[in-house]
PDB file of C-alpha atoms in Angstrom:
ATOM      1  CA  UNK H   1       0.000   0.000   0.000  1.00  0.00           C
ATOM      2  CA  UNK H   2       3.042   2.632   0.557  1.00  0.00           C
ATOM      3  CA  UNK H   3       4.552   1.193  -2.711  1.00  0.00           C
ATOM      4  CA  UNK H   4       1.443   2.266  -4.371  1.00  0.00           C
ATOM      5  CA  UNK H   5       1.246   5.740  -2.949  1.00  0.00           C
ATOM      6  CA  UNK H   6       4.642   6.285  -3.376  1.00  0.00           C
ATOM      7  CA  UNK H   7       4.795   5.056  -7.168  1.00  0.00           C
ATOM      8  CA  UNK H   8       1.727   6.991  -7.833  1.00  0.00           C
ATOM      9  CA  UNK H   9       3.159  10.298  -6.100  1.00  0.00           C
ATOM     10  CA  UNK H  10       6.711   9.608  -8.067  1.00  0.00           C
ATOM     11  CA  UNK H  11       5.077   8.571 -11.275  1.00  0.00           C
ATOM     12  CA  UNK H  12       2.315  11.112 -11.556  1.00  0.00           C
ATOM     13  CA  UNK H  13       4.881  14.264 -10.598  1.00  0.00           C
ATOM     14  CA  UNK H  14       7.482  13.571 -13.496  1.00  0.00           C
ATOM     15  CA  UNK H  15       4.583  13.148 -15.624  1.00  0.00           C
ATOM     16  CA  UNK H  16       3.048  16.377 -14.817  1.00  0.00           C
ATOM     17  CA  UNK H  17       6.453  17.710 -14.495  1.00  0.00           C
ATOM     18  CA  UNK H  18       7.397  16.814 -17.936  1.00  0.00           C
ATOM     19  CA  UNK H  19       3.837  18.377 -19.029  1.00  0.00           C
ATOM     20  CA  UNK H  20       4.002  21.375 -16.938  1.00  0.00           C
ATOM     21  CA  UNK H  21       7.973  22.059 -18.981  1.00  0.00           C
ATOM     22  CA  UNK H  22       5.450  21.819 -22.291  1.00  0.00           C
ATOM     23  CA  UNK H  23       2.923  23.859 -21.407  1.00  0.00           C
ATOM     24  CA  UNK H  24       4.989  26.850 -19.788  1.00  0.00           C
ATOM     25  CA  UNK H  25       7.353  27.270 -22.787  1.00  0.00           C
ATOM     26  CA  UNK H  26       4.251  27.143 -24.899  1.00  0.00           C
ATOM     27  CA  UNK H  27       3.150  30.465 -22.588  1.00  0.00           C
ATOM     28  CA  UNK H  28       6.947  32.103 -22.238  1.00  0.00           C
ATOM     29  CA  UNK H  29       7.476  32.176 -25.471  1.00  0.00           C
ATOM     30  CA  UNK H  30       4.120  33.233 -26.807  1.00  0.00           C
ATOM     31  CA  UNK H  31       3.489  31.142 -29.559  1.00  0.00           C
ATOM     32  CA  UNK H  32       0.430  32.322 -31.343  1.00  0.00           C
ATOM     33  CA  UNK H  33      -2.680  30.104 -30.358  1.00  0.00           C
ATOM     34  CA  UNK H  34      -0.681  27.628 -28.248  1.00  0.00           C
ATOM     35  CA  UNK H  35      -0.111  30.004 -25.808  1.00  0.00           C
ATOM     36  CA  UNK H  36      -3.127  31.014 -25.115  1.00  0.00           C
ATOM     37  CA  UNK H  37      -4.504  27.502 -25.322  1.00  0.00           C
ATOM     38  CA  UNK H  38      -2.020  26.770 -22.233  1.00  0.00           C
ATOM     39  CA  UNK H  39      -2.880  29.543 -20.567  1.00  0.00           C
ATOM     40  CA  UNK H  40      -6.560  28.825 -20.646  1.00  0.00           C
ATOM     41  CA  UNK H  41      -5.426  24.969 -19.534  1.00  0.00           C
ATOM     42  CA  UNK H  42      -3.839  25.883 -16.692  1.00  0.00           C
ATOM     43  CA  UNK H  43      -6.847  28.410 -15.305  1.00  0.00           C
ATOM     44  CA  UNK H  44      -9.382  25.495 -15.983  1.00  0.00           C
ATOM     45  CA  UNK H  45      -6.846  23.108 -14.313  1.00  0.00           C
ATOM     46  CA  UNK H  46      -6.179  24.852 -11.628  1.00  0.00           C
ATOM     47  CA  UNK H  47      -9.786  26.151 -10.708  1.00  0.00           C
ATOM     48  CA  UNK H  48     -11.019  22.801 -10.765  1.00  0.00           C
ATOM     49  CA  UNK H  49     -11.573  20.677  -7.608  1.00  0.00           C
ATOM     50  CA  UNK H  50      -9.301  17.447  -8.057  1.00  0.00           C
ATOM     51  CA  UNK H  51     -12.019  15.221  -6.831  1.00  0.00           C
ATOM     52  CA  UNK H  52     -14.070  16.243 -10.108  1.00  0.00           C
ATOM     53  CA  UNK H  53     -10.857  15.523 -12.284  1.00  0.00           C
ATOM     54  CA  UNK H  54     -10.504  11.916 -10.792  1.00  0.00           C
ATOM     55  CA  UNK H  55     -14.156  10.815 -11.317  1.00  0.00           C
ATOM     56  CA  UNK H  56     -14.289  12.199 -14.827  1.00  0.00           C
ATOM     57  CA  UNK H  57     -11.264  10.473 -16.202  1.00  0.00           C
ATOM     58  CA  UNK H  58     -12.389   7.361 -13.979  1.00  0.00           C
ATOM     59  CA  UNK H  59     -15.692   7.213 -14.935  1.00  0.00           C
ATOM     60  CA  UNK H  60     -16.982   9.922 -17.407  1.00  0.00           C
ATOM     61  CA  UNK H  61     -14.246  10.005 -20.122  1.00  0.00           C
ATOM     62  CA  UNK H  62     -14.652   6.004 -20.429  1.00  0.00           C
ATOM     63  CA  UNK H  63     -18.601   5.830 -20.458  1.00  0.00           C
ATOM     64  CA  UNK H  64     -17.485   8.419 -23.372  1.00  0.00           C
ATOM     65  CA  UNK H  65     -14.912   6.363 -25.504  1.00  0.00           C
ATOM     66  CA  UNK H  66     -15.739   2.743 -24.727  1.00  0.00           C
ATOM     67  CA  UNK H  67     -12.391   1.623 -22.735  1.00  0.00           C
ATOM     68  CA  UNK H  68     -11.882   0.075 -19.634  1.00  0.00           C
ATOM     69  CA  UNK H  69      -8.755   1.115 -17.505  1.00  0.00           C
ATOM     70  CA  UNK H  70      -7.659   0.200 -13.764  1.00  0.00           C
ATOM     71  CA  UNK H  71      -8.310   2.349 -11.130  1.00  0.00           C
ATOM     72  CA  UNK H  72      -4.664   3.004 -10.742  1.00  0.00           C
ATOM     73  CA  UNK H  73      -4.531   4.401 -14.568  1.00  0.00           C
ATOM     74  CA  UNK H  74      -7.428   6.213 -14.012  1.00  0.00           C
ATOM     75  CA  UNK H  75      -6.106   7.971 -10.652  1.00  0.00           C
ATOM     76  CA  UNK H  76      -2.112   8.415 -12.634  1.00  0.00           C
ATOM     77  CA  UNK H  77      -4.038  10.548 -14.920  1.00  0.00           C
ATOM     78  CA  UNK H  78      -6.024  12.330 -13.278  1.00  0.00           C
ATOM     79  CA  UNK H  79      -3.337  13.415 -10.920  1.00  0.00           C
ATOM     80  CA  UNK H  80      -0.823  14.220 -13.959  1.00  0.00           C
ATOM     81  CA  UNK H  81      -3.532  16.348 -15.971  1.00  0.00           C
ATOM     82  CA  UNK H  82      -4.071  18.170 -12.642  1.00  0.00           C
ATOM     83  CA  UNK H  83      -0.509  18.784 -11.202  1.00  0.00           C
ATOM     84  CA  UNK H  84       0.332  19.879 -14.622  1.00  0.00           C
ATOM     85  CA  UNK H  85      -1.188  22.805 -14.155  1.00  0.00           C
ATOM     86  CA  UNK H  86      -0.090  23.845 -11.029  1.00  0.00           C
ATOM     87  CA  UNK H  87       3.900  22.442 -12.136  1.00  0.00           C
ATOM     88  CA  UNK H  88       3.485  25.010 -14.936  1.00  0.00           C
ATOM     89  CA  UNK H  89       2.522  27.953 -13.292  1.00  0.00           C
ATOM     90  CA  UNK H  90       5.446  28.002 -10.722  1.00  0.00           C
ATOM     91  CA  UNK H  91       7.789  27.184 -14.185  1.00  0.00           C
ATOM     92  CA  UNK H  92       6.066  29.925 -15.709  1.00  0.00           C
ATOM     93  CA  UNK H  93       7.044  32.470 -13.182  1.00  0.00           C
ATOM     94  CA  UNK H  94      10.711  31.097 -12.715  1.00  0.00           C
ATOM     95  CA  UNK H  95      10.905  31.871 -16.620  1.00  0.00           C
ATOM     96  CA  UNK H  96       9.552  35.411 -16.140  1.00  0.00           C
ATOM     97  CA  UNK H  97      12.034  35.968 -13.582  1.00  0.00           C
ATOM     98  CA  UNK H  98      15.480  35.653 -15.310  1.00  0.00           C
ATOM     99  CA  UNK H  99      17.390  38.499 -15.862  1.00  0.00           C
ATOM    100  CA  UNK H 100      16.945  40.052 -19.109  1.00  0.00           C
ATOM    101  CA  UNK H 101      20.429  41.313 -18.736  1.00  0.00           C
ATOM    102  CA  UNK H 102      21.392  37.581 -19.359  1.00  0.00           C
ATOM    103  CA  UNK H 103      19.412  36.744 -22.045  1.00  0.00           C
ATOM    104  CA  UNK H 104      20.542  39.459 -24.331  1.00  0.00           C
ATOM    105  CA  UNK H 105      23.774  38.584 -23.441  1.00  0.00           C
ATOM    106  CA  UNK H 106      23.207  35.161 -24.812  1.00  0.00           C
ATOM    107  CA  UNK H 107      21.686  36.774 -27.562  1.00  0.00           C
ATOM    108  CA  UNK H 108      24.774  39.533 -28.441  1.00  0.00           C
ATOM    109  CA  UNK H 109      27.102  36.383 -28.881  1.00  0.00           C
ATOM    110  CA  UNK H 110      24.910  34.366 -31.471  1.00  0.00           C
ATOM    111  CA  UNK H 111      23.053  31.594 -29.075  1.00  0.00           C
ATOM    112  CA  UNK H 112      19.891  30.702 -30.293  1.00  0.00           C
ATOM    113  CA  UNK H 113      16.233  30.442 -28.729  1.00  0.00           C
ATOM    114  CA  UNK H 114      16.450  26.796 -27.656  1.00  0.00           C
ATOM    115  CA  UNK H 115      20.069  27.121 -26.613  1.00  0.00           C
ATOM    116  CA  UNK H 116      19.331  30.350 -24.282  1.00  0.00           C
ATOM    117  CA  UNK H 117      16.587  28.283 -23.248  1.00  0.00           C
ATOM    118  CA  UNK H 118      18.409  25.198 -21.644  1.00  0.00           C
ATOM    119  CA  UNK H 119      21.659  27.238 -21.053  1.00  0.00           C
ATOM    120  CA  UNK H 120      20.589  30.406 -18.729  1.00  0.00           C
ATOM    121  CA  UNK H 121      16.885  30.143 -18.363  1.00  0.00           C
ATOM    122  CA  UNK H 122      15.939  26.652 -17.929  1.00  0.00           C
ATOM    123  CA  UNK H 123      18.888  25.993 -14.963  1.00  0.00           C
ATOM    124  CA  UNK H 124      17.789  29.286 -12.895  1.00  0.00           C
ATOM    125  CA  UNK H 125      13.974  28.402 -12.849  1.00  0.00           C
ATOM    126  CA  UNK H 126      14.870  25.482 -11.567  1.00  0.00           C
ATOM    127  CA  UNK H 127      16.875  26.550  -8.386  1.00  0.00           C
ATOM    128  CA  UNK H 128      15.136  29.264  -7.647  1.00  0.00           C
ATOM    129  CA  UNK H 129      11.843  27.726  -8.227  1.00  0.00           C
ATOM    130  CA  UNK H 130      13.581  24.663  -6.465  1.00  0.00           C
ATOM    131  CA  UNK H 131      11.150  25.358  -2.883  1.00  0.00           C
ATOM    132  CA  UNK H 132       7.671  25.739  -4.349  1.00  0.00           C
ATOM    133  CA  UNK H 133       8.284  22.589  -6.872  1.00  0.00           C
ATOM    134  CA  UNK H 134       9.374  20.370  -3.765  1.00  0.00           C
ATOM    135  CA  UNK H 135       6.212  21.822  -1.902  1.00  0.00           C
ATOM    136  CA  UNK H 136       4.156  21.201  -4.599  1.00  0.00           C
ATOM    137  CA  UNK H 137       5.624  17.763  -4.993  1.00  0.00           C
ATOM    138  CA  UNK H 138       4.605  17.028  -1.419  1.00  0.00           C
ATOM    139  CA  UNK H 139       0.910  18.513  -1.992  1.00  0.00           C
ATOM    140  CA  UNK H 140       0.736  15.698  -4.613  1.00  0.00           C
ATOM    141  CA  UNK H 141       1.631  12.819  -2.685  1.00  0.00           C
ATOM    142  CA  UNK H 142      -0.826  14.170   0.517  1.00  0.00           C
ATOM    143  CA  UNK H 143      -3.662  14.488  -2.358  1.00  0.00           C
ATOM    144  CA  UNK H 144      -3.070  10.824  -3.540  1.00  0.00           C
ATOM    145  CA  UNK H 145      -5.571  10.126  -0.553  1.00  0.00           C
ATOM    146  CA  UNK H 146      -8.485  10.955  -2.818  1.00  0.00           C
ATOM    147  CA  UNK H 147      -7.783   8.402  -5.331  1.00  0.00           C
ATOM    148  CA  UNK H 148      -9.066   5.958  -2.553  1.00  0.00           C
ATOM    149  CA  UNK H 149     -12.673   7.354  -3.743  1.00  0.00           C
ATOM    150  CA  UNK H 150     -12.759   5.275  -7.268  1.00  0.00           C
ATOM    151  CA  UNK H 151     -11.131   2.033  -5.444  1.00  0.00           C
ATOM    152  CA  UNK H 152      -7.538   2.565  -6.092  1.00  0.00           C
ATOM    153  CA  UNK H 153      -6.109   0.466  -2.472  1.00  0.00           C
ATOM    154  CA  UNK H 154      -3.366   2.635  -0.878  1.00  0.00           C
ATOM    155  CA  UNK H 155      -3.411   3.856   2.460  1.00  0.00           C
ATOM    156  CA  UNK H 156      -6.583   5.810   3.066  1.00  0.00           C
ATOM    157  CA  UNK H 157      -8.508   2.790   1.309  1.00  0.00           C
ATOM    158  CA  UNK H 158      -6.839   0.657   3.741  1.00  0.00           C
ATOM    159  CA  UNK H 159      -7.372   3.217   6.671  1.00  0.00           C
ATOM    160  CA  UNK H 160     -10.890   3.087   6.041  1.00  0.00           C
ATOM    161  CA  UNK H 161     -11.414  -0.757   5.344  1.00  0.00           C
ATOM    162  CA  UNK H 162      -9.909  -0.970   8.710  1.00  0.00           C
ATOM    163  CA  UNK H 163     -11.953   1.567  10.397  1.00  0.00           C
ATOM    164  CA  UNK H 164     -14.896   0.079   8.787  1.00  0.00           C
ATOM    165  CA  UNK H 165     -14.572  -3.519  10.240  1.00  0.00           C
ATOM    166  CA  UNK H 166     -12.940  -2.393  14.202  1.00  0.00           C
ATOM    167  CA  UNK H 167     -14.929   1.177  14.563  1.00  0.00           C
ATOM    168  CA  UNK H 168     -11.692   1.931  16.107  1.00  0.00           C
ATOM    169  CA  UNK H 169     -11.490   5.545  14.051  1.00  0.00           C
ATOM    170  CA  UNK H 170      -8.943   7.191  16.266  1.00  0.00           C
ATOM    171  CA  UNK H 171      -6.372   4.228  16.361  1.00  0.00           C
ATOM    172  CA  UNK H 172      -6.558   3.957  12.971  1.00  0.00           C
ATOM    173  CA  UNK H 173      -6.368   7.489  11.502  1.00  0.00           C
ATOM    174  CA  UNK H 174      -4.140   8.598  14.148  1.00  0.00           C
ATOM    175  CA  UNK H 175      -1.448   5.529  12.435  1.00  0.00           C
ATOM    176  CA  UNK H 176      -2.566   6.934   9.098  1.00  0.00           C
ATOM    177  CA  UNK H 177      -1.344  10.899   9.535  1.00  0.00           C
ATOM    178  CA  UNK H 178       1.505   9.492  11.261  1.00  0.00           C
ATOM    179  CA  UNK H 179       1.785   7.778   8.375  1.00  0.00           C
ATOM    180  CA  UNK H 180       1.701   9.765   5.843  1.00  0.00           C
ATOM    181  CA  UNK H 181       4.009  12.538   7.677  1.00  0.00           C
ATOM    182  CA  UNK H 182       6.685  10.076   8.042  1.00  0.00           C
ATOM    183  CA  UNK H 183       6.568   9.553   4.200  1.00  0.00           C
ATOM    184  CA  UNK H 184       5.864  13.523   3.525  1.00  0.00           C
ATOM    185  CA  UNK H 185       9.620  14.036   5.841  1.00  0.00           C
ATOM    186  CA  UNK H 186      11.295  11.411   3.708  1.00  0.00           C
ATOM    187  CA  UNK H 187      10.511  12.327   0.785  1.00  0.00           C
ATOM    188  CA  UNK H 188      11.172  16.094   1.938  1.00  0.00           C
ATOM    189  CA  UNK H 189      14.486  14.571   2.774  1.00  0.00           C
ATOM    190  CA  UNK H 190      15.343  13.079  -0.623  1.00  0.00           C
ATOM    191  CA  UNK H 191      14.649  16.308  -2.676  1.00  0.00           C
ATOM    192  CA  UNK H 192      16.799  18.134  -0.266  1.00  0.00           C
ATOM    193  CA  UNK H 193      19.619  15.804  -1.309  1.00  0.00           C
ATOM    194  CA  UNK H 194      19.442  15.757  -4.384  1.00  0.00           C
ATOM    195  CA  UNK H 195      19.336  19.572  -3.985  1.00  0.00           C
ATOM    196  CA  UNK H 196      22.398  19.562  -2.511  1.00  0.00           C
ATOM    197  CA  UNK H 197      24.031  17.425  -4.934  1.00  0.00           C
ATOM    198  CA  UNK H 198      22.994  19.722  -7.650  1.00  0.00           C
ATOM    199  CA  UNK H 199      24.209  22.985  -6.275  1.00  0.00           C
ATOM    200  CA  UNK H 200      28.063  20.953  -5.576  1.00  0.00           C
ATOM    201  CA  UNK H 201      27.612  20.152  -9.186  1.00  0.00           C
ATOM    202  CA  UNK H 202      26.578  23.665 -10.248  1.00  0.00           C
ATOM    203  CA  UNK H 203      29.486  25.413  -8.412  1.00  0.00           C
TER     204      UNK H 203
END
């Protein structure tokens, strides 16, 4: 049940990660149409409960098209549409906040778009947007506990089958948040790391 969380949480945030890059080059660079299709994404993304998300790609969008997933799918793309959104937003910003000084300085010695891009811009959003992804990384795996609600088993599923059969509700959610902040730390713990490791490499 933690493997499942925790693959879920991992899988669905690189996902949505790799989305989110998409999506907020789409709006940096301001590519006619696109852009404003991503921006529009993100706003309907972003002002829509999760819970709605997960029970229309578990159970409206395949009454729709005729196909037959497992929970588990159902819940990894839900949470990857949705995280997407919120990913892209804080990349957004973290492009909007390098230093035009440095980008026409990459421009004045003959580096192109896409090179400026992954040389100076890409590598600053990311450590100073470092914090808010790692928050938002956690806010994913504490949300996971909805996808309990369309039968996925991880730990609120099992918190609540337990509950359900000993009526013991304190015991047993009490074990559940400690839980679940024992995974938030270590996973806290991890990013830090490899946080670390990335600024020795940088300097």
């Amino acid at each position: 049940l933690v493997l499942v969380t925790g693959s879920l949480t991992v899988a669905s945030s690189i996902a949505a990660f790799c989305v989110a890059i998409l999506i907020a080059i789409l709006r940096y660079w301001e590519i006619p149409v696109l852009a404003k299709l991503s921006t529009a994404y993100v706003e309907f993304i972003r002002n829509t409960p999760l819970i709605v998300q997960l029970f229309f790609f578990a159970f409206g969008l395949p009454a729709l098209l005729s196909y037959v997933w497992p929970f588990w799918c159902h819940a990894l793309l839900a949470l990857t549409v949705n995280f997407s959104g919120y990913f892209s937003a804080i990349l957004y910003s973290g492009f909007l906040k390098t230093p035009t000084g440095q980008i026409e300085a990459a421009k004045s010695i003959g580096l192109k778009k896409w090179v400026i891009f992954r040389k100076v811009i890409f590598p600053q959003t990311l450590r100073s947007m470092y914090p808010s992804l790692c928050s938002q990384f956690i806010f994913v795996f504490l949300t996971t506990g909805v996808i309990s609600e369309i039968g996925v088993i991880d730990l609120t599923h099992a918190g609540l089958f337990i509950d359900s059969r000993t009526f013991r509700s304190f015991e047993v959610f009490i074990v559940l948040t400690v839980g679940y902040v024992l995974m938030a730390l270590l996973f806290r713990l991890v990013l830090n790391i490899i946080f670390a490791r990335k600024l020795k490499v940088g300097n």
